Amino acid sequence: MSFRPEPPIPQDQPGRTAIVYCNLGTPDEPSAAAVRRYLAEFLSDPRVVEIPKLVWWPILHGIILRTRPAKSAAKYASVWLPEGSPLKVWTEKQATLLRGYLGERGHRVTVRYAMRYGNPSIASVLDELKAEGVTRVLVLPAYPQYSGTTTASVIDAVMQWAAPLRHIPELRFVNRYHDDPGYIQALAKRIRAHWMAQGQSEHLVMSFHGIPERTVRLGDPYQAECLTTGRLLAEQLGLSSDRYTLTFQSRFGKAKWLEPYTEPTLVALARKGLKSVDVVCPGFTSDCLETLEEINMEAREAFLQAGGQAFHYIACVNDSPDWIRALTDLTERHLQGWSTKPVCA
C-alpha cells in the first residue's frame, strides 16, 4: 500500500481540535442526474444494502438508477429551499451555531459539517482540517440512534480516509445519544410549543426511519434505541401508552422492515375513527425529504383520504436553541481531556 505524502511537521505548535458534524447527505440539486449520482453512492454502500455485489449491482445499475432518479428528483424539488436542500441548510446552520455556542463557553475549536454521501464529503472535510494543522478530531454524527447502516458507515468513511495516512489525527466518535436528557427535552419542548400554538391532537405518532428487520436480528441496536427514545419522550410529555404510537418509515425494496410502518398505521388510525393526529420524527435532527415530503405530504394525504380530518406535522429540532444547547453539552462531554481552551497567563 502506498501512503500519501505528509506536510512538514511544525515545531512547538500546539495541537488543534476540530469537530466534524456528519449527516447522511443529499443531492447537489433536485435533478435526475444529481439524484442518480447521490443514489449510486448511497446504495453502493454495503452498510446500507447487505446484498452480495454480484447480485445487487445489476439491480442497482440496471433498474434502480434508471427508473428512480427522475421520480426522486421531483420529490426533492417539492421541498427544495432557495438556499438548497433542507437537510444541508439545517445541518450547516447547526454546525455554525454549535461553533458559536462552544466559542461562548470558551472553547477554541473548529466546527465543520460533512455528508456521508454527497458534498461536502467526509474525506474532503478531513483533508481540509489536516491541511490546517488539526491534530484532534471529534466525529459527531447527526443520528441520535446508533445503527450499522448510518453511524457505523460514518466511521467506515473516516477510517477509509485515514488508511493511507502516515500521521493520523487523534480521533474520537460519538456513537449515540438516543437517551440524552438534553436531546429528549429539546424534542419535548418542540412538541409542547406546537401544542401551545396549534392545540393537541387526539394521538401522537413518533415516526423513525426504518431499517430491514434482518439487520436487527443480526445484532443492530437501532430498534431498541428508538424504543428507548420513544418511551423517554412520552414520559417527558406525560403521555400514557394509549396516547402515542411509535412507527417506522421509508421502506425500500421487498424485504420486511421494522414494523409498524408509518403510513399504514396512520391509515388504520383514521379508519378506526381517529380524527386528528400529530406526527413527529424524533430520529431526524434536521428536516429533510423523509420528513417534509414523505411525512408531511404523502402520509398527510393518506391519513386524510382514509377519513382523518386534521394532520399536524411537528418540525424537527433543526436550529432550536434547546437542541443546540443539548448538542453543545454533548460535544463538551466528548471533548473532555482535550485542551480546547486558551491557557491564561
CSV table of C-alpha atoms in Angstrom, one decimal:
chain,number,residue,atom,x,y,z
A,1,MET,CA,0.0,0.0,0.0
A,2,SER,CA,1.3,3.5,-0.9
A,3,PHE,CA,0.9,6.2,1.7
A,4,ARG,CA,0.1,9.8,1.0
A,5,PRO,CA,2.9,12.4,1.4
A,6,GLU,CA,2.7,14.4,4.6
A,7,PRO,CA,3.4,18.2,5.1
A,8,PRO,CA,6.4,19.2,7.2
A,9,ILE,CA,5.8,18.9,10.9
A,10,PRO,CA,6.0,22.3,12.6
A,11,GLN,CA,8.0,22.6,15.8
A,12,ASP,CA,6.3,23.6,19.1
A,13,GLN,CA,2.9,24.2,17.6
A,14,PRO,CA,0.0,23.5,20.0
A,15,GLY,CA,-2.5,20.8,18.9
A,16,ARG,CA,-5.7,22.0,17.3
A,17,THR,CA,-9.1,20.4,17.8
A,18,ALA,CA,-12.0,20.1,15.3
A,19,ILE,CA,-15.5,18.7,15.3
A,20,VAL,CA,-16.9,17.2,12.2
A,21,TYR,CA,-20.7,17.1,12.3
A,22,CYS,CA,-21.9,14.4,9.9
A,23,ASN,CA,-25.3,14.0,8.3
A,24,LEU,CA,-26.5,11.4,5.8
A,25,GLY,CA,-26.3,13.6,2.6
A,26,THR,CA,-28.3,15.0,-0.2
A,27,PRO,CA,-28.1,15.5,-4.0
A,28,ASP,CA,-26.5,18.8,-5.1
A,29,GLU,CA,-29.6,19.8,-6.9
A,30,PRO,CA,-33.2,18.4,-7.5
A,31,SER,CA,-32.4,17.0,-10.9
A,32,ALA,CA,-32.4,13.4,-12.1
A,33,ALA,CA,-28.6,13.5,-12.9
A,34,ALA,CA,-27.7,14.8,-9.4
A,35,VAL,CA,-30.1,12.3,-7.7
A,36,ARG,CA,-28.6,9.5,-9.8
A,37,ARG,CA,-25.1,10.4,-8.6
A,38,TYR,CA,-26.2,10.6,-5.0
A,39,LEU,CA,-28.2,7.3,-5.1
A,40,ALA,CA,-25.3,5.5,-6.8
A,41,GLU,CA,-23.0,6.4,-3.9
A,42,PHE,CA,-25.6,5.8,-1.2
A,43,LEU,CA,-26.9,2.5,-2.4
A,44,SER,CA,-23.4,1.1,-3.2
A,45,ASP,CA,-22.5,1.2,0.5
A,46,PRO,CA,-22.6,-2.4,1.8
A,47,ARG,CA,-23.6,-1.0,5.2
A,48,VAL,CA,-26.8,0.2,3.6
A,49,VAL,CA,-27.6,-2.7,1.3
A,50,GLU,CA,-26.3,-6.1,2.6
A,51,ILE,CA,-26.7,-8.0,-0.6
A,52,PRO,CA,-23.7,-9.5,-2.4
A,53,LYS,CA,-22.4,-7.2,-5.1
A,54,LEU,CA,-22.8,-9.7,-7.9
A,55,VAL,CA,-26.5,-9.9,-7.1
A,56,TRP,CA,-27.1,-6.2,-6.1
A,57,TRP,CA,-25.1,-4.3,-8.8
A,58,PRO,CA,-27.2,-5.5,-11.8
A,59,ILE,CA,-30.3,-4.5,-9.9
A,60,LEU,CA,-28.9,-1.1,-8.8
A,61,HIS,CA,-27.4,-0.1,-12.2
A,62,GLY,CA,-29.8,-1.9,-14.5
A,63,ILE,CA,-33.1,-1.0,-12.8
A,64,ILE,CA,-33.0,1.4,-9.8
A,65,LEU,CA,-30.6,4.0,-11.2
A,66,ARG,CA,-32.5,4.0,-14.5
A,67,THR,CA,-36.0,4.5,-13.0
A,68,ARG,CA,-35.8,6.0,-9.5
A,69,PRO,CA,-33.8,9.3,-10.0
A,70,ALA,CA,-36.4,11.2,-12.0
A,71,LYS,CA,-39.2,10.3,-9.5
A,72,SER,CA,-37.0,11.2,-6.6
A,73,ALA,CA,-35.9,14.4,-8.2
A,74,ALA,CA,-39.5,15.6,-8.4
A,75,LYS,CA,-39.9,14.9,-4.7
A,76,TYR,CA,-36.7,16.8,-3.8
A,77,ALA,CA,-38.0,19.7,-5.9
A,78,SER,CA,-41.2,19.8,-3.9
A,79,VAL,CA,-39.2,20.6,-0.7
A,80,TRP,CA,-36.1,22.4,-2.1
A,81,LEU,CA,-35.4,25.7,-0.4
A,82,PRO,CA,-33.9,28.8,-2.1
A,83,GLU,CA,-30.7,28.1,-0.2
A,84,GLY,CA,-30.6,24.5,-1.3
A,85,SER,CA,-31.5,21.1,0.2
A,86,PRO,CA,-33.3,21.4,3.5
A,87,LEU,CA,-31.1,18.8,5.1
A,88,LYS,CA,-27.9,20.6,4.0
A,89,VAL,CA,-29.3,24.0,5.0
A,90,TRP,CA,-30.2,22.8,8.5
A,91,THR,CA,-27.0,20.8,9.0
A,92,GLU,CA,-24.9,23.8,8.1
A,93,LYS,CA,-26.9,26.0,10.4
A,94,GLN,CA,-26.5,23.5,13.3
A,95,ALA,CA,-22.7,23.3,12.7
A,96,THR,CA,-22.5,27.1,12.7
A,97,LEU,CA,-24.5,27.5,15.8
A,98,LEU,CA,-22.5,24.7,17.6
A,99,ARG,CA,-19.3,26.6,16.8
A,100,GLY,CA,-20.8,29.8,18.3
A,101,TYR,CA,-22.1,28.1,21.4
A,102,LEU,CA,-18.8,26.4,22.1
A,103,GLY,CA,-17.0,29.7,21.5
A,104,GLU,CA,-19.2,31.4,24.1
A,105,ARG,CA,-18.2,28.7,26.5
A,106,GLY,CA,-14.5,29.4,25.9
A,107,HIS,CA,-13.6,26.6,23.6
A,108,ARG,CA,-11.3,27.3,20.7
A,109,VAL,CA,-12.3,24.6,18.2
A,110,THR,CA,-13.1,24.4,14.5
A,111,VAL,CA,-16.5,23.0,13.6
A,112,ARG,CA,-17.3,21.8,10.1
A,113,TYR,CA,-20.2,19.8,8.7
A,114,ALA,CA,-19.8,16.9,6.3
A,115,MET,CA,-22.1,14.4,4.4
A,116,ARG,CA,-21.7,10.7,4.3
A,117,TYR,CA,-22.9,10.7,0.8
A,118,GLY,CA,-22.7,13.7,-1.5
A,119,ASN,CA,-21.0,17.0,-0.7
A,120,PRO,CA,-19.1,18.1,1.2
A,121,SER,CA,-17.7,14.6,1.7
A,122,ILE,CA,-16.2,13.4,5.0
A,123,ALA,CA,-12.9,12.8,3.2
A,124,SER,CA,-12.7,16.3,1.7
A,125,VAL,CA,-13.5,18.0,5.1
A,126,LEU,CA,-10.9,15.9,6.9
A,127,ASP,CA,-8.4,16.8,4.2
A,128,GLU,CA,-9.0,20.5,4.8
A,129,LEU,CA,-8.7,20.1,8.5
A,130,LYS,CA,-5.5,18.2,8.3
A,131,ALA,CA,-4.0,20.8,6.0
A,132,GLU,CA,-5.0,23.5,8.5
A,133,GLY,CA,-2.9,21.7,11.2
A,134,VAL,CA,-5.8,20.0,13.1
A,135,THR,CA,-4.4,17.2,15.3
A,136,ARG,CA,-7.6,16.0,17.1
A,137,VAL,CA,-11.0,15.3,15.5
A,138,LEU,CA,-14.3,14.6,17.2
A,139,VAL,CA,-16.7,12.9,14.7
A,140,LEU,CA,-20.3,13.8,15.7
A,141,PRO,CA,-23.0,12.1,13.6
A,142,ALA,CA,-26.4,13.7,13.4
A,143,TYR,CA,-28.0,10.4,14.2
A,144,PRO,CA,-29.2,10.1,17.8
A,145,GLN,CA,-29.8,6.3,17.5
A,146,TYR,CA,-26.9,4.1,16.5
A,147,SER,CA,-27.2,1.8,13.5
A,148,GLY,CA,-24.7,0.0,11.4
A,149,THR,CA,-26.5,1.5,8.4
A,150,THR,CA,-25.7,5.0,9.5
A,151,THR,CA,-23.3,5.6,12.4
A,152,ALA,CA,-21.0,2.7,11.5
A,153,SER,CA,-20.9,3.9,7.9
A,154,VAL,CA,-19.6,7.3,9.0
A,155,ILE,CA,-16.9,5.5,11.0
A,156,ASP,CA,-16.1,3.5,7.9
A,157,ALA,CA,-15.6,6.7,5.8
A,158,VAL,CA,-13.3,8.2,8.4
A,159,MET,CA,-11.2,5.0,8.6
A,160,GLN,CA,-11.0,4.8,4.8
A,161,TRP,CA,-9.7,8.3,4.8
A,162,ALA,CA,-7.2,7.6,7.5
A,163,ALA,CA,-5.9,4.3,5.9
A,164,PRO,CA,-3.3,5.9,3.5
A,165,LEU,CA,-2.0,8.4,6.1
A,166,ARG,CA,1.2,8.2,8.0
A,167,HIS,CA,0.2,10.8,10.5
A,168,ILE,CA,-3.3,10.2,11.6
A,169,PRO,CA,-5.0,12.8,13.8
A,170,GLU,CA,-6.3,11.6,17.2
A,171,LEU,CA,-9.9,10.5,16.5
A,172,ARG,CA,-13.0,10.2,18.7
A,173,PHE,CA,-16.5,9.2,17.7
A,174,VAL,CA,-19.9,9.9,19.3
A,175,ASN,CA,-21.9,6.7,18.6
A,176,ARG,CA,-25.3,7.6,20.1
A,177,TYR,CA,-27.3,10.0,22.2
A,178,HIS,CA,-30.7,8.4,21.9
A,179,ASP,CA,-31.3,8.7,25.7
A,180,ASP,CA,-29.5,12.0,26.3
A,181,PRO,CA,-31.6,14.2,28.6
A,182,GLY,CA,-30.9,17.4,26.6
A,183,TYR,CA,-32.0,15.7,23.4
A,184,ILE,CA,-35.2,14.4,24.9
A,185,GLN,CA,-36.0,17.7,26.5
A,186,ALA,CA,-35.4,19.5,23.2
A,187,LEU,CA,-37.8,17.2,21.4
A,188,ALA,CA,-40.4,17.6,24.2
A,189,LYS,CA,-40.2,21.4,24.1
A,190,ARG,CA,-40.6,21.4,20.3
A,191,ILE,CA,-43.8,19.3,20.7
A,192,ARG,CA,-45.1,21.4,23.6
A,193,ALA,CA,-44.5,24.6,21.6
A,194,HIS,CA,-46.6,23.1,18.8
A,195,TRP,CA,-49.4,22.1,21.1
A,196,MET,CA,-49.4,25.6,22.7
A,197,ALA,CA,-49.7,27.2,19.2
A,198,GLN,CA,-51.9,24.7,17.4
A,199,GLY,CA,-53.6,22.6,20.1
A,200,GLN,CA,-53.0,19.0,20.9
A,201,SER,CA,-54.4,16.3,18.6
A,202,GLU,CA,-56.0,13.1,19.8
A,203,HIS,CA,-52.9,11.0,19.1
A,204,LEU,CA,-49.1,11.4,18.7
A,205,VAL,CA,-47.3,9.3,16.1
A,206,MET,CA,-43.5,9.1,16.5
A,207,SER,CA,-42.1,8.1,13.2
A,208,PHE,CA,-38.5,6.8,12.9
A,209,HIS,CA,-36.6,5.9,9.8
A,210,GLY,CA,-36.8,2.2,9.2
A,211,ILE,CA,-34.1,-0.5,8.6
A,212,PRO,CA,-34.5,-4.1,7.5
A,213,GLU,CA,-35.8,-6.4,10.2
A,214,ARG,CA,-33.0,-8.8,9.4
A,215,THR,CA,-30.4,-6.1,10.3
A,216,VAL,CA,-31.8,-6.0,13.9
A,217,ARG,CA,-31.9,-9.8,14.1
A,218,LEU,CA,-28.2,-9.9,13.3
A,219,GLY,CA,-27.5,-7.5,16.2
A,220,ASP,CA,-28.1,-3.9,15.2
A,221,PRO,CA,-29.3,-1.9,18.3
A,222,TYR,CA,-31.2,0.6,16.3
A,223,GLN,CA,-34.7,-0.6,17.1
A,224,ALA,CA,-34.1,-0.9,20.8
A,225,GLU,CA,-32.7,2.7,20.9
A,226,CYS,CA,-35.7,4.0,19.0
A,227,LEU,CA,-38.0,2.4,21.5
A,228,THR,CA,-36.0,3.9,24.4
A,229,THR,CA,-36.2,7.4,22.8
A,230,GLY,CA,-40.0,7.0,22.3
A,231,ARG,CA,-40.5,5.9,25.9
A,232,LEU,CA,-38.4,8.7,27.4
A,233,LEU,CA,-40.1,11.3,25.1
A,234,ALA,CA,-43.6,10.0,26.1
A,235,GLU,CA,-42.6,10.2,29.8
A,236,GLN,CA,-41.3,13.7,29.4
A,237,LEU,CA,-44.6,14.7,27.7
A,238,GLY,CA,-46.7,12.8,30.3
A,239,LEU,CA,-48.4,10.6,27.7
A,240,SER,CA,-49.9,7.3,28.6
A,241,SER,CA,-49.2,4.4,26.2
A,242,ASP,CA,-52.6,4.7,24.5
A,243,ARG,CA,-51.9,8.3,23.5
A,244,TYR,CA,-49.0,7.7,21.2
A,245,THR,CA,-47.7,5.1,18.7
A,246,LEU,CA,-44.1,4.5,17.5
A,247,THR,CA,-43.7,3.6,13.9
A,248,PHE,CA,-41.0,3.2,11.2
A,249,GLN,CA,-41.0,4.9,7.7
A,250,SER,CA,-39.0,4.9,4.5
A,251,ARG,CA,-39.2,1.3,3.4
A,252,PHE,CA,-37.1,0.3,0.4
A,253,GLY,CA,-37.4,-2.9,-1.5
A,254,LYS,CA,-39.4,-6.1,-0.8
A,255,ALA,CA,-37.7,-7.3,2.3
A,256,LYS,CA,-39.5,-7.0,5.7
A,257,TRP,CA,-38.5,-3.8,7.5
A,258,LEU,CA,-39.2,-2.8,11.1
A,259,GLU,CA,-42.9,-2.5,12.0
A,260,PRO,CA,-45.3,-1.0,12.4
A,261,TYR,CA,-45.0,1.0,9.2
A,262,THR,CA,-45.9,4.7,9.5
A,263,GLU,CA,-48.3,5.3,6.6
A,264,PRO,CA,-50.4,2.1,7.0
A,265,THR,CA,-50.6,2.9,10.8
A,266,LEU,CA,-51.9,6.4,10.1
A,267,VAL,CA,-54.5,4.9,7.6
A,268,ALA,CA,-55.6,2.4,10.2
A,269,LEU,CA,-56.0,5.1,12.9
A,270,ALA,CA,-58.1,7.2,10.6
A,271,ARG,CA,-60.3,4.2,9.7
A,272,LYS,CA,-60.8,3.4,13.4
A,273,GLY,CA,-62.3,6.9,13.8
A,274,LEU,CA,-59.4,9.0,14.9
A,275,LYS,CA,-59.9,12.5,13.5
A,276,SER,CA,-56.7,14.4,14.5
A,277,VAL,CA,-53.1,13.3,14.7
A,278,ASP,CA,-49.7,14.9,15.5
A,279,VAL,CA,-46.7,13.4,13.8
A,280,VAL,CA,-43.1,13.9,14.9
A,281,CYS,CA,-39.9,12.4,13.6
A,282,PRO,CA,-37.5,12.1,16.7
A,283,GLY,CA,-34.8,10.2,14.8
A,284,PHE,CA,-34.2,13.1,12.4
A,285,THR,CA,-32.4,16.2,13.8
A,286,SER,CA,-32.9,18.1,10.5
A,287,ASP,CA,-35.9,18.3,8.4
A,288,CYS,CA,-35.3,16.6,5.0
A,289,LEU,CA,-37.0,14.8,2.2
A,290,GLU,CA,-38.1,12.0,4.5
A,291,THR,CA,-39.9,14.4,6.9
A,292,LEU,CA,-41.1,17.1,4.6
A,293,GLU,CA,-42.2,15.1,1.6
A,294,GLU,CA,-42.8,11.5,2.8
A,295,ILE,CA,-44.5,12.5,6.1
A,296,ASN,CA,-45.9,16.0,5.7
A,297,MET,CA,-47.1,15.4,2.1
A,298,GLU,CA,-47.6,11.6,1.4
A,299,ALA,CA,-48.5,10.4,4.9
A,300,ARG,CA,-50.7,13.5,5.4
A,301,GLU,CA,-52.6,12.7,2.2
A,302,ALA,CA,-53.0,9.1,3.1
A,303,PHE,CA,-54.4,9.9,6.6
A,304,LEU,CA,-56.9,12.5,5.2
A,305,GLN,CA,-58.1,10.2,2.4
A,306,ALA,CA,-58.7,7.5,5.0
A,307,GLY,CA,-61.1,9.7,6.9
A,308,GLY,CA,-58.9,11.7,9.2
A,309,GLN,CA,-59.7,15.4,9.5
A,310,ALA,CA,-56.6,17.1,10.9
A,311,PHE,CA,-52.9,16.1,10.3
A,312,HIS,CA,-50.2,18.2,12.1
A,313,TYR,CA,-46.6,17.6,11.3
A,314,ILE,CA,-44.2,18.8,14.1
A,315,ALA,CA,-40.9,20.1,12.7
A,316,CYS,CA,-37.6,18.6,13.6
A,317,VAL,CA,-35.4,20.3,16.3
A,318,ASN,CA,-33.4,21.9,13.4
A,319,ASP,CA,-31.9,25.1,14.9
A,320,SER,CA,-34.0,25.4,18.0
A,321,PRO,CA,-31.9,26.9,20.9
A,322,ASP,CA,-32.8,23.9,23.2
A,323,TRP,CA,-31.4,21.5,20.7
A,324,ILE,CA,-28.2,23.5,20.0
A,325,ARG,CA,-27.6,23.7,23.8
A,326,ALA,CA,-28.1,20.0,24.1
A,327,LEU,CA,-25.7,19.4,21.2
A,328,THR,CA,-23.2,21.7,22.8
A,329,ASP,CA,-23.4,19.9,26.1
A,330,LEU,CA,-23.0,16.6,24.4
A,331,THR,CA,-19.9,17.8,22.5
A,332,GLU,CA,-18.3,19.2,25.6
A,333,ARG,CA,-18.6,15.9,27.4
A,334,HIS,CA,-16.9,14.1,24.5
A,335,LEU,CA,-14.1,16.8,24.3
A,336,GLN,CA,-13.1,16.2,27.9
A,337,GLY,CA,-9.3,15.6,28.3
A,338,TRP,CA,-8.5,17.6,25.1
A,339,SER,CA,-7.2,21.1,25.7
A,340,THR,CA,-9.7,23.3,23.8
A,341,LYS,CA,-9.4,26.5,26.0
A,342,PRO,CA,-6.7,29.1,25.9
A,343,VAL,CA,-4.2,29.0,28.7
A,344,CYS,CA,-4.4,32.1,30.9
A,345,ALA,CA,-1.0,33.7,31.7
